[in-house]
Short mmCIF file of C-alpha atoms and ligand atoms in Angstrom, two decimals:
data_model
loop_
_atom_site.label_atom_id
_atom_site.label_comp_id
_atom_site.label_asym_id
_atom_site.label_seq_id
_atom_site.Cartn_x
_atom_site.Cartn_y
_atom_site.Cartn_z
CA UNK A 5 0.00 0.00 0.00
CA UNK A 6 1.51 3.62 -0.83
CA UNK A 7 2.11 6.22 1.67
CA UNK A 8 -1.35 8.19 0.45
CA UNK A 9 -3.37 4.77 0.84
CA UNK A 10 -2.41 4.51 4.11
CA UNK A 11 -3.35 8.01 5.00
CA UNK A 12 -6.66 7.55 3.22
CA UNK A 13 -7.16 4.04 5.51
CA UNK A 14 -6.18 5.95 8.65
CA UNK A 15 -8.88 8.35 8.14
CA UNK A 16 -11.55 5.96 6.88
CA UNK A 17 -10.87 4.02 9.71
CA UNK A 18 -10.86 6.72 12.11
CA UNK A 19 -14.17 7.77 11.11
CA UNK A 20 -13.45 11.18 12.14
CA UNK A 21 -10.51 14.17 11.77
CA UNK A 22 -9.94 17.25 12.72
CA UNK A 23 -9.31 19.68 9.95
CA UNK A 24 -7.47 22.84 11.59
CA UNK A 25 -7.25 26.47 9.23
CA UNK A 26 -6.03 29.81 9.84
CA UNK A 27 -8.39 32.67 10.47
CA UNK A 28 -5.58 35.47 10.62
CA UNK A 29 -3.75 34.66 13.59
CA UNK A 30 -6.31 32.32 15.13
CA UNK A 31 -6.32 28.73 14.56
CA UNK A 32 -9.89 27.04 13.31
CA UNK A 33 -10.84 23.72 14.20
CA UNK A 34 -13.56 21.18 13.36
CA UNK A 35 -14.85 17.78 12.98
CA UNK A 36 -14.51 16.23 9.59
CA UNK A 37 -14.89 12.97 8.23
CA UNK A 38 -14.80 13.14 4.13
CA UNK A 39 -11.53 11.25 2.53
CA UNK A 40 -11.38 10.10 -0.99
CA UNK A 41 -8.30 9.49 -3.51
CA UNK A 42 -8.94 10.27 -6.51
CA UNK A 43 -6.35 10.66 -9.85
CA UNK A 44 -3.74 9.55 -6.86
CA UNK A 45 -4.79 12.85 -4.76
CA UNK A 46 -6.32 12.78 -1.23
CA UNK A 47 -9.06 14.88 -1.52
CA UNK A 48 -11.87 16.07 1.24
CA UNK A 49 -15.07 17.90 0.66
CA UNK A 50 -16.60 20.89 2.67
CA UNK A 51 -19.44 23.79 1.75
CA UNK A 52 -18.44 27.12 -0.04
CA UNK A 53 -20.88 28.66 2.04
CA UNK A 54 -18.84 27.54 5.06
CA UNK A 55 -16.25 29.82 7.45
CA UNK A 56 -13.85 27.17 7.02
CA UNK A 57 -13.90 27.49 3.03
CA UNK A 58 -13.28 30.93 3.22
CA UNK A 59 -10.35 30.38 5.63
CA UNK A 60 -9.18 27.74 2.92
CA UNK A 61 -9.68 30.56 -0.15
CA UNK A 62 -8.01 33.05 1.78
CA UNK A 63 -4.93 30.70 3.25
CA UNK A 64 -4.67 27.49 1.81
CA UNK A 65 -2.38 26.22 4.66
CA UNK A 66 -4.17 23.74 7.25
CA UNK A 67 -3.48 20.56 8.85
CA UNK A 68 -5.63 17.40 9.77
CA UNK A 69 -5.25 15.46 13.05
CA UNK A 70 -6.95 11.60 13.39
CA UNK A 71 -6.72 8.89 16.06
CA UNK A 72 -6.49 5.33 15.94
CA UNK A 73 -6.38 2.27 17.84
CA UNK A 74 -3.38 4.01 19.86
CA UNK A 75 -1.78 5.93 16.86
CA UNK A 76 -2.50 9.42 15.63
CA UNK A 77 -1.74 10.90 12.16
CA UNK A 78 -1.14 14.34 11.28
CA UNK A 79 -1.23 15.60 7.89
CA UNK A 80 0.17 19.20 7.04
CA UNK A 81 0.15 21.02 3.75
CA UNK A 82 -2.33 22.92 1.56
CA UNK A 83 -6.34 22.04 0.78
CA UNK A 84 -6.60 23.17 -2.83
CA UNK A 85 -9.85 24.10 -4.64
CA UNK A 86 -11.04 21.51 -7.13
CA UNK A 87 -13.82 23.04 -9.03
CA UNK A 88 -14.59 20.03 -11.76
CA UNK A 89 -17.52 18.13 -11.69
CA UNK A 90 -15.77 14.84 -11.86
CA UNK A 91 -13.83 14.60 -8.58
CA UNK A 92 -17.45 15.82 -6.61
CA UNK A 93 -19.35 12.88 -8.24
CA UNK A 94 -16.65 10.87 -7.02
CA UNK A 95 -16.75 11.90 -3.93
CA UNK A 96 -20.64 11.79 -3.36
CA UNK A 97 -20.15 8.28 -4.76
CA UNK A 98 -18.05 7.27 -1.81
CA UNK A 99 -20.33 8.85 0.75
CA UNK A 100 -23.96 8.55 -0.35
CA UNK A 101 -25.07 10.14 3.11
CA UNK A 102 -23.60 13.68 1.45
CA UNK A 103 -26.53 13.47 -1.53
CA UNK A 104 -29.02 14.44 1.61
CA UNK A 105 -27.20 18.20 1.20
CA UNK A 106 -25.08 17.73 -1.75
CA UNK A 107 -25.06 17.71 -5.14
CA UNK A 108 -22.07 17.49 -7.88
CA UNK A 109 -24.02 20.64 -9.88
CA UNK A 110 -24.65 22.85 -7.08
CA UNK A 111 -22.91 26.05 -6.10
CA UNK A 112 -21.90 25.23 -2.84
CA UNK A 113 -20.28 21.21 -3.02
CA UNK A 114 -16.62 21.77 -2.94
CA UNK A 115 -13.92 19.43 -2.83
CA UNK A 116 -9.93 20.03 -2.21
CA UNK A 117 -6.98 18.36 -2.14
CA UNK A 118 -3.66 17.87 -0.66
CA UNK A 119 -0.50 19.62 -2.27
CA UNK A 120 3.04 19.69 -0.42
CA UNK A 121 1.67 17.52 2.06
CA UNK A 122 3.48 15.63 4.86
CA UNK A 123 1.95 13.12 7.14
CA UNK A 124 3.22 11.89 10.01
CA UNK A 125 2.23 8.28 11.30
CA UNK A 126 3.06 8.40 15.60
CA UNK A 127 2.90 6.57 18.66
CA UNK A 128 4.46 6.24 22.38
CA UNK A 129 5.72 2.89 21.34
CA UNK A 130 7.33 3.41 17.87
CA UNK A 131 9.59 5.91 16.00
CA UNK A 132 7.17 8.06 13.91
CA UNK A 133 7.00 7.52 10.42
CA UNK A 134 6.12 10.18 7.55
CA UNK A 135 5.28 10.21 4.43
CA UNK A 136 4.79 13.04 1.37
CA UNK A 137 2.48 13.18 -1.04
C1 LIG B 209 -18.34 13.61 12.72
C2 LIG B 209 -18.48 14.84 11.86
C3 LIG B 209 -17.96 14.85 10.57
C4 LIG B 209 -18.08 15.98 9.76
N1 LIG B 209 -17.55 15.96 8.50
C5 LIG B 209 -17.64 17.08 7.72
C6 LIG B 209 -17.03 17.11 6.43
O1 LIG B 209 -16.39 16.14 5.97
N2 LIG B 209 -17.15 18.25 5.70
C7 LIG B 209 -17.79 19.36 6.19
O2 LIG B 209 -17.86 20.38 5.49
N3 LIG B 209 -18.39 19.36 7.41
C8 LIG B 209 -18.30 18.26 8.19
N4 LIG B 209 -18.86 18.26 9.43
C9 LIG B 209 -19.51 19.49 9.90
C10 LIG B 209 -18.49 20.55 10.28
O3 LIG B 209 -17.72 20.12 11.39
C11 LIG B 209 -19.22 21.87 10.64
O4 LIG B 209 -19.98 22.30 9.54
C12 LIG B 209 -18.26 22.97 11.05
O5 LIG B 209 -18.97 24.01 11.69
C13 LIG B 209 -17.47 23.54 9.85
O6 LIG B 209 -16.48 24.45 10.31
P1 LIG B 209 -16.69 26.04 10.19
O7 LIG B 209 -17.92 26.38 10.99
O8 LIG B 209 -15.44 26.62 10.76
O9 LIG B 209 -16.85 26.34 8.74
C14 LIG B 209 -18.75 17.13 10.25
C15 LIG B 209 -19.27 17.12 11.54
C16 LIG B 209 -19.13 16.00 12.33
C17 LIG B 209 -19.71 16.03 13.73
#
C-alpha cells in the first residue's frame, strides 16, 4: 500500500478528523470525516458557504489530526480548490449520506486536495513515520 493509501485508511478508519485552518492569527478547528483518492490525490469535501472554506480561499495552509487504535496521524500542507464536476461525483459516490445536502451541480459542493503535504504516522511505542504526497 503507498504512503497516500495509508493516510486515506487511517482516516476511513478513524471515522473522524480534525481539519485545523487559519483565520488570521487564530487557529480554526472542526470535525470532519470526508476522505477520498482520486487521480492519486487525497481529496476532502466541505461547503463554499462555510467559514472554514473561506479560511481555505483566503490561506490554503491547514493541517488534519486523526486517532487510531493508539496511533495518531497528522497531515500538514495545503487544501486546494477543485472546481470540476468529476472529482465531486466521485466523492458523493463514496459517501452517499452527502446526496441528503449535496449535489455534484450545485454552487456550494466543494472538494480540495492535498499539495506539499506531509503526514506523520506516531505513537508512544514506535519511532514516527512520515510520508509526502
Ligand atoms: C463527525 C463529523 C464529521 C463531519 N464531516 C464534515 C465534512 O467532511 N465536511 C464538512 O464540510 N463538514 C463536516 N462536518 C460538519 C463541520 O464540522 C461543521 O460544519 C463545522 O462548523 C465547519 O467548520 P466552520 O464552521 O469553521 O466552517 C462534520 C461534523 C461531524 C460532527
Amino acid at each position: 500500500m503507498s504512503g497516500i493509501e495509508k493516510v486515506c485508511q487511517f482516516l476511513e478508519e478513524a471515522g473522524t478528523y480534525y481539519l485545523a485552518t487559519v483565520e488570521g492569527d487564530q487557529p480554526r478547528v472542526r470535525p470532519f470525516g470526508t476522505v477520498l483518492i482520486f487521480e492519486g490525490k487525497l481529496y476532502i469535501q466541505t461547503g463554499k458557504s462555510k467559514p472554514v472554506s473561506r479560511q481555505l480561499a483566503a490561506n490554503p495552509k491547514a493541517e488534519i489530526c486523526a486517532f487510531r487504535n493508539g496511533e495518531w496521524l497528522r497531515v500538514s500542507g495545503e487544501l486546494v480548490n477543485d472546481d470540476r464536476r468529476e472529482p465531486k461525483a466521485a466523492m458523493l459516490e463514496k459517501m452517499p449520506s452527502l446526496k441528503a445536502m449535496y449535489s455534484a451541480d450545485d454552487d456550494n459542493t466543494q472538494v480540495l486536495f492535498f499539495r506539499n503535504a506531509t503526514a506523520v504516522f506516531a505513537s508512544f511505542t514506535a519511532a514516527p513515520e512520515t510520508v509526502s504526497f
